mmCIF file of C-alpha atoms in Angstrom:
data_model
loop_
_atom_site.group_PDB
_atom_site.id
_atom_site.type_symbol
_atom_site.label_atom_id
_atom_site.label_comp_id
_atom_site.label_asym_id
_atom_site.label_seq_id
_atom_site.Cartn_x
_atom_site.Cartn_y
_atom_site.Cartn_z
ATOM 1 C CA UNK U 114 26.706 72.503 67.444
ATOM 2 C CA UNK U 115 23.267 72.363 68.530
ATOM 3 C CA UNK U 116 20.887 69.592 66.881
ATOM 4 C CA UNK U 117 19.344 71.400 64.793
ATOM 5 C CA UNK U 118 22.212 73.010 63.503
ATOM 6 C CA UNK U 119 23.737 69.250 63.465
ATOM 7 C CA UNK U 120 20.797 68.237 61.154
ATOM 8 C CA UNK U 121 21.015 71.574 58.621
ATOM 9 C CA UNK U 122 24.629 70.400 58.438
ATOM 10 C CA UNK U 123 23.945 67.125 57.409
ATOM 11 C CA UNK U 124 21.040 67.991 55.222
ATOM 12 C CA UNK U 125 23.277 70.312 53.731
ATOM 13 C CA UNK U 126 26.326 67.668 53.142
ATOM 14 C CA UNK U 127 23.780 65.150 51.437
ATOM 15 C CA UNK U 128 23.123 67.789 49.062
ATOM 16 C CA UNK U 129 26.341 68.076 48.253
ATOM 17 C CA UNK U 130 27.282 64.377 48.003
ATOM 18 C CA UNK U 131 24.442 64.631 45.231
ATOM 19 C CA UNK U 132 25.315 67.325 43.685
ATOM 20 C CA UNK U 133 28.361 64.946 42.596
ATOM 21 C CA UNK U 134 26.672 62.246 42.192
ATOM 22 C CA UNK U 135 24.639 64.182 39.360
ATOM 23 C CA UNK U 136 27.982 65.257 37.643
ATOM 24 C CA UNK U 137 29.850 62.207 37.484
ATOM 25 C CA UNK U 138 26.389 60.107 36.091
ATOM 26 C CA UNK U 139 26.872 60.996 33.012
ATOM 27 C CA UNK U 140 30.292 59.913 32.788
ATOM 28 C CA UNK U 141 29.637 56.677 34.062
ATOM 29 C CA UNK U 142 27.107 55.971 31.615
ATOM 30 C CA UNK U 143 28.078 58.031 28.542
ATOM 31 C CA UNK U 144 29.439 55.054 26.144
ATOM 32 C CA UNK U 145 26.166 53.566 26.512
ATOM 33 C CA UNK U 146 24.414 56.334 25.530
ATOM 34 C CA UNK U 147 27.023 56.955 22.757
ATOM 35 C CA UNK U 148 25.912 52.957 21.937
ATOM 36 C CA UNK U 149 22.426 53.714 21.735
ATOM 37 C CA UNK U 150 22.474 57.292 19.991
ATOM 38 C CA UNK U 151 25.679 56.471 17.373
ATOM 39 C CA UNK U 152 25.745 52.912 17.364
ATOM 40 C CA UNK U 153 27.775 52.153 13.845
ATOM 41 C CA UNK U 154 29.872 55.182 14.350
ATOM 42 C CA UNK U 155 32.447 55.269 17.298
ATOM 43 C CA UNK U 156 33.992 58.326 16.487
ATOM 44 C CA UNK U 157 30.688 60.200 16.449
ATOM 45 C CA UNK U 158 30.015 58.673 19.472
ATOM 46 C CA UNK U 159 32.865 59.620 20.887
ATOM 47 C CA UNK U 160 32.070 63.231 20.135
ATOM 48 C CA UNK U 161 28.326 63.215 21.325
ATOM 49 C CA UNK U 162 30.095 62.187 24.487
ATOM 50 C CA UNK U 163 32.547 65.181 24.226
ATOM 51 C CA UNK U 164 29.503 67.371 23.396
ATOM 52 C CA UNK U 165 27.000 66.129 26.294
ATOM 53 C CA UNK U 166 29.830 66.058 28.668
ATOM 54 C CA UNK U 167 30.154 70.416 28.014
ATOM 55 C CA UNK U 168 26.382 71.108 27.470
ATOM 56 C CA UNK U 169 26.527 69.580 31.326
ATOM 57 C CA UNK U 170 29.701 71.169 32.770
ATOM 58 C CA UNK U 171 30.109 74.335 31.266
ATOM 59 C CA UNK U 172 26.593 75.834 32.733
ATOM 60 C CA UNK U 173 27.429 73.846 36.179
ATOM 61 C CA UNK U 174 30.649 75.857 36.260
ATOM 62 C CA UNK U 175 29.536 79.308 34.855
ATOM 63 C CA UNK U 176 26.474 79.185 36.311
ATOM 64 C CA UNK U 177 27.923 79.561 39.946
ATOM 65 C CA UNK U 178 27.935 83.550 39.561
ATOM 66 C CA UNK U 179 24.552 83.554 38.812
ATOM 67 C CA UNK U 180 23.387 81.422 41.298
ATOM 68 C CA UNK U 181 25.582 83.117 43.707
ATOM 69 C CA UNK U 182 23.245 86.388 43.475
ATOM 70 C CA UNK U 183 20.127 84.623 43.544
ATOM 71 C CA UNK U 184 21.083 82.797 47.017
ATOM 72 C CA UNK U 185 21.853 86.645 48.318
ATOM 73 C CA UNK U 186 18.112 87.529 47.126
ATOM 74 C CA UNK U 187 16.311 84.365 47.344
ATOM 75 C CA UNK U 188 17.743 83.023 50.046
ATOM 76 C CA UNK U 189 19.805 79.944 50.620
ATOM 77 C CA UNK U 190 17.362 77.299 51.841
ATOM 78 C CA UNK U 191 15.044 78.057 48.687
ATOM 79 C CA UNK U 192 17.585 77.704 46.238
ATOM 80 C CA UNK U 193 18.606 74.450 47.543
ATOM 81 C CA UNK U 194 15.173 73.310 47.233
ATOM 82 C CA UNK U 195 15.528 74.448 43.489
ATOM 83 C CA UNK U 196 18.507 72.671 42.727
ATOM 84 C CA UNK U 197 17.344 69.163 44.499
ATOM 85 C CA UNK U 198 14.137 69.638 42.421
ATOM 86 C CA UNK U 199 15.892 70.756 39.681
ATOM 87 C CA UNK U 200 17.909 67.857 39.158
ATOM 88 C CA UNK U 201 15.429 65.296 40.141
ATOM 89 C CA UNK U 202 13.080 66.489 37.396
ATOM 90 C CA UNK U 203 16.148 66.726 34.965
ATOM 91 C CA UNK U 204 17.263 63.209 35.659
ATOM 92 C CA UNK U 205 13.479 62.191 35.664
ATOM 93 C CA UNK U 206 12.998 63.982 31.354
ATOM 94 C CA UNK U 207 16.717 62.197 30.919
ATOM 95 C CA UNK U 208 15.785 58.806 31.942
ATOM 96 C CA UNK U 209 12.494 59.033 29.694
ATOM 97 C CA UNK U 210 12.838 61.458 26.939
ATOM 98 C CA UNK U 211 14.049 59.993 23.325
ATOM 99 C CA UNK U 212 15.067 63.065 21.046
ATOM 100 C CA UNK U 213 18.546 63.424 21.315
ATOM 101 C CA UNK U 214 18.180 67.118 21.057
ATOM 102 C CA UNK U 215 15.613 66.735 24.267
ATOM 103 C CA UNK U 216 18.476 64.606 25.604
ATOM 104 C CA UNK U 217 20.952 67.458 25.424
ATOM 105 C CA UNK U 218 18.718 70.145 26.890
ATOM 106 C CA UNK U 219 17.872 67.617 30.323
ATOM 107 C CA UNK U 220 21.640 67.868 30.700
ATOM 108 C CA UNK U 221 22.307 71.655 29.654
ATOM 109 C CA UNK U 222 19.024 72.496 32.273
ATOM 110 C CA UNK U 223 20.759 70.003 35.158
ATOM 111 C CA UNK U 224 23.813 71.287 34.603
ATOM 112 C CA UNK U 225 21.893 74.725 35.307
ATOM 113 C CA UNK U 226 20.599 73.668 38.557
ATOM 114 C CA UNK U 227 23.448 72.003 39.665
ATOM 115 C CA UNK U 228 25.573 75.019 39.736
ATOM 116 C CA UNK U 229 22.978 76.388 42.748
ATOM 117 C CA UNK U 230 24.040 73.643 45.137
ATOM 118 C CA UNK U 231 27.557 75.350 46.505
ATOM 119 C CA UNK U 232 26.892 78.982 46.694
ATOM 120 C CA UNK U 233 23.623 78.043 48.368
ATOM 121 C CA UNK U 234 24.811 75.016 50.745
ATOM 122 C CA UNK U 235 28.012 76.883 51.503
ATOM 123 C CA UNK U 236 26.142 79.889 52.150
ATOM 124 C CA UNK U 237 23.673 78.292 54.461
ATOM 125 C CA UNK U 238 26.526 76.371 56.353
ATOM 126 C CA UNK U 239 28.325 79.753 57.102
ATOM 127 C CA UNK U 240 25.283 81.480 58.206
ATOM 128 C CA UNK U 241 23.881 79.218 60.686
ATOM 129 C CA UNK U 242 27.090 77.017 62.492
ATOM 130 C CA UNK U 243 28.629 79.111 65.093
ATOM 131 C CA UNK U 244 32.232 80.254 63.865
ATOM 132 C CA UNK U 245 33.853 77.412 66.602
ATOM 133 C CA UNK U 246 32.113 74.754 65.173
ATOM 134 C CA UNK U 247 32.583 75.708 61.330
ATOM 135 C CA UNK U 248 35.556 73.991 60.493
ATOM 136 C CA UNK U 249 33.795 70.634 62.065
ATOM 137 C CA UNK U 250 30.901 71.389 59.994
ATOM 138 C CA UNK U 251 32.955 72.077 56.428
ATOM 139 C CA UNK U 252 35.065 68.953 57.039
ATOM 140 C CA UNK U 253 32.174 66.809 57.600
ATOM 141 C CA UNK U 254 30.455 68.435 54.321
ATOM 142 C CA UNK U 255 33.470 67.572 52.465
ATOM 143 C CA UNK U 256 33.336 64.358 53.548
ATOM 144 C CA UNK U 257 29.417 63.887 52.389
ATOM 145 C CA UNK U 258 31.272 65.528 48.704
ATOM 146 C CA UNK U 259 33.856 62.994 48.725
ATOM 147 C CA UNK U 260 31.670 60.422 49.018
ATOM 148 C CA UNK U 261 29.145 61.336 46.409
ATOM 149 C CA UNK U 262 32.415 61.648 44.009
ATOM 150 C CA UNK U 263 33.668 58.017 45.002
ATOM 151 C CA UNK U 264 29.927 56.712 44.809
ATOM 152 C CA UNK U 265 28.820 58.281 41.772
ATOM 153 C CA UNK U 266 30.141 55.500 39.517
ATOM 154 C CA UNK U 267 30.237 52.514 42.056
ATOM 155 C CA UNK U 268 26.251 53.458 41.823
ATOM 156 C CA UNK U 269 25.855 53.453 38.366
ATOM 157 C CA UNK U 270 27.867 49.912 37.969
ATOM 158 C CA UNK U 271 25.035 49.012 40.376
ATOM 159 C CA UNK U 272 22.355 49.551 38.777
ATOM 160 C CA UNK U 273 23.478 48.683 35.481
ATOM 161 C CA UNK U 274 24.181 45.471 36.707
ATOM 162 C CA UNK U 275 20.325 45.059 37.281
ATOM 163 C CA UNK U 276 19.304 45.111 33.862
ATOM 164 C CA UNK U 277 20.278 43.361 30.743
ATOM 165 C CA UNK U 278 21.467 44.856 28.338
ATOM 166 C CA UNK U 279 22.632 47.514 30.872
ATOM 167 C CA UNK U 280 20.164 50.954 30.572
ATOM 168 C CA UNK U 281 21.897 53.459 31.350
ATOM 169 C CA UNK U 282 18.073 55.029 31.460
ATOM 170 C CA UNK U 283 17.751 53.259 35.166
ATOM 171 C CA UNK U 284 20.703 55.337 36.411
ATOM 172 C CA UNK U 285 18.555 58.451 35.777
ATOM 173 C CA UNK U 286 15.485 57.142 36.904
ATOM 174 C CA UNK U 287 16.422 56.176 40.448
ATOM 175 C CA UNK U 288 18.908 59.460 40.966
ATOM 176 C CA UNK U 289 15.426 61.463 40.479
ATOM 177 C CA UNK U 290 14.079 59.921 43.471
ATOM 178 C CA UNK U 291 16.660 61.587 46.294
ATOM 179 C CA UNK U 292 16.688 64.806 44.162
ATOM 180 C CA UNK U 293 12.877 65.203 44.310
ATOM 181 C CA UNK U 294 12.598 64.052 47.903
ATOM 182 C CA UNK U 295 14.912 65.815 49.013
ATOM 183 C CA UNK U 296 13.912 69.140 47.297
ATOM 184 C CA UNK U 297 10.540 68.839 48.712
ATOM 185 C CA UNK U 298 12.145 69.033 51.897
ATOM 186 C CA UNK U 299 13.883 71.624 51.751
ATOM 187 C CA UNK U 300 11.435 73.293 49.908
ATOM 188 C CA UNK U 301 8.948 72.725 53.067
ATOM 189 C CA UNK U 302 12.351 74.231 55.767
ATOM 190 C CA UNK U 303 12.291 77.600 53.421
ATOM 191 C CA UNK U 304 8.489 77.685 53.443
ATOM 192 C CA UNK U 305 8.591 77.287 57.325
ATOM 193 C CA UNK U 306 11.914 79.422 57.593
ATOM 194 C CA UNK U 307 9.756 82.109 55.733
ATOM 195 C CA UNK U 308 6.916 81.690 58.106
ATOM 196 C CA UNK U 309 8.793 82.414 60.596
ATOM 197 C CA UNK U 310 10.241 85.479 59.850
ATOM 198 C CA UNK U 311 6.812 86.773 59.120
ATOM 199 C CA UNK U 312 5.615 85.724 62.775
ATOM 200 C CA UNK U 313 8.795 87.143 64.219
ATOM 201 C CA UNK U 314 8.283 90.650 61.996
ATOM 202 C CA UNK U 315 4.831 90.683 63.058
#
């Protein structure tokens, strides 16, 4: 692997350790928003969980397909930039917005972009390692996934411990930070990538 390609592969593999750390936040901070949302009620509490757990999932699952065919049109490194972005401004309206309904639709919409990140960052791993080196390169991005699956909650428990009573508001807060920053990063490799390509044609 060259360095650059080294550095698209590790770009890449944070993405994906995010990606995970974005699904399993909400887990790891779900009672307390059951707590703050149902607080004389556990068994409605239990079932916002239930319900906020799906309205997340279920369009990070289906909407693989979808995002699938947009990464064959739009390309991989912009849709990666719209999933980092995505999520960053999702967990940015979760960790501020009151409405529970409002609530529900930061998850739905992060669930949304979410299900970008593997047809994209798989997509842009196959396309630019060299087939010898692409087994290296997939391990080492399933390490990065790994890791943002083992992290996710050792995070949270983290920052929770910060504040007192724990917010479960913080979690959100600081996750937009990586998501944003590393959007705009991406976002500025398409642009470039783009650029490129229009020299090159030219």
């Amino acid at each position: 692997m060259t360095r650059n390609v080294l550095l698209i592969v590790l770009l890449v593999s944070v993405a994906h350790a995010l990606v995970h750390v974005f699904e399993l936040a909400l887990p790891s901070v779900e009672q307390l928003i059951a707590a703050e949302y149902r607080p004389d009620n556990v068994e409605a509490g239990k079932l916002l969980s239930g319900a906020m757990a799906n309205a997340w999932r279920l369009p990070f699952g289906m909407g693989a397909l979808l995002a699938g065919w947009l990464v064959d049109r739009l390309g991989s490194r912009s849709m990666l930039a719209v999933y980092l972005l995505g999520c960053g401004a999702m967990c940015a309206a979760a960790a501020v917005v009151q409405p529970l309904d409002w609530l529900f639709a930061a998850m739905f919409a992060m669930g949304v972009f979410a299900s970008i990140y593997h047809p994209a960052g798989l997509a842009l791993i196959s396309h630019e390692v060299e087939p010898d080196a692409l087994p290296r390169a997939l391990g080492l991005h399933g390490i990065f996934g790994s890791l943002g699956i083992g992290g996710a909650p050792f995070l949270a428990g983290i920052l929770l411990s910060f504040t007192s009573p724990p917010n479960w508001r913080v979690v959100y807060a600081v996750l937009a930070v990586p998501g944003i920053a590393l959007g705009v990063v991406c976002a500025v490799l398409a642009i470039r990538r783009s650029h490129n390509a229009g020299l090159a044609d030219g």
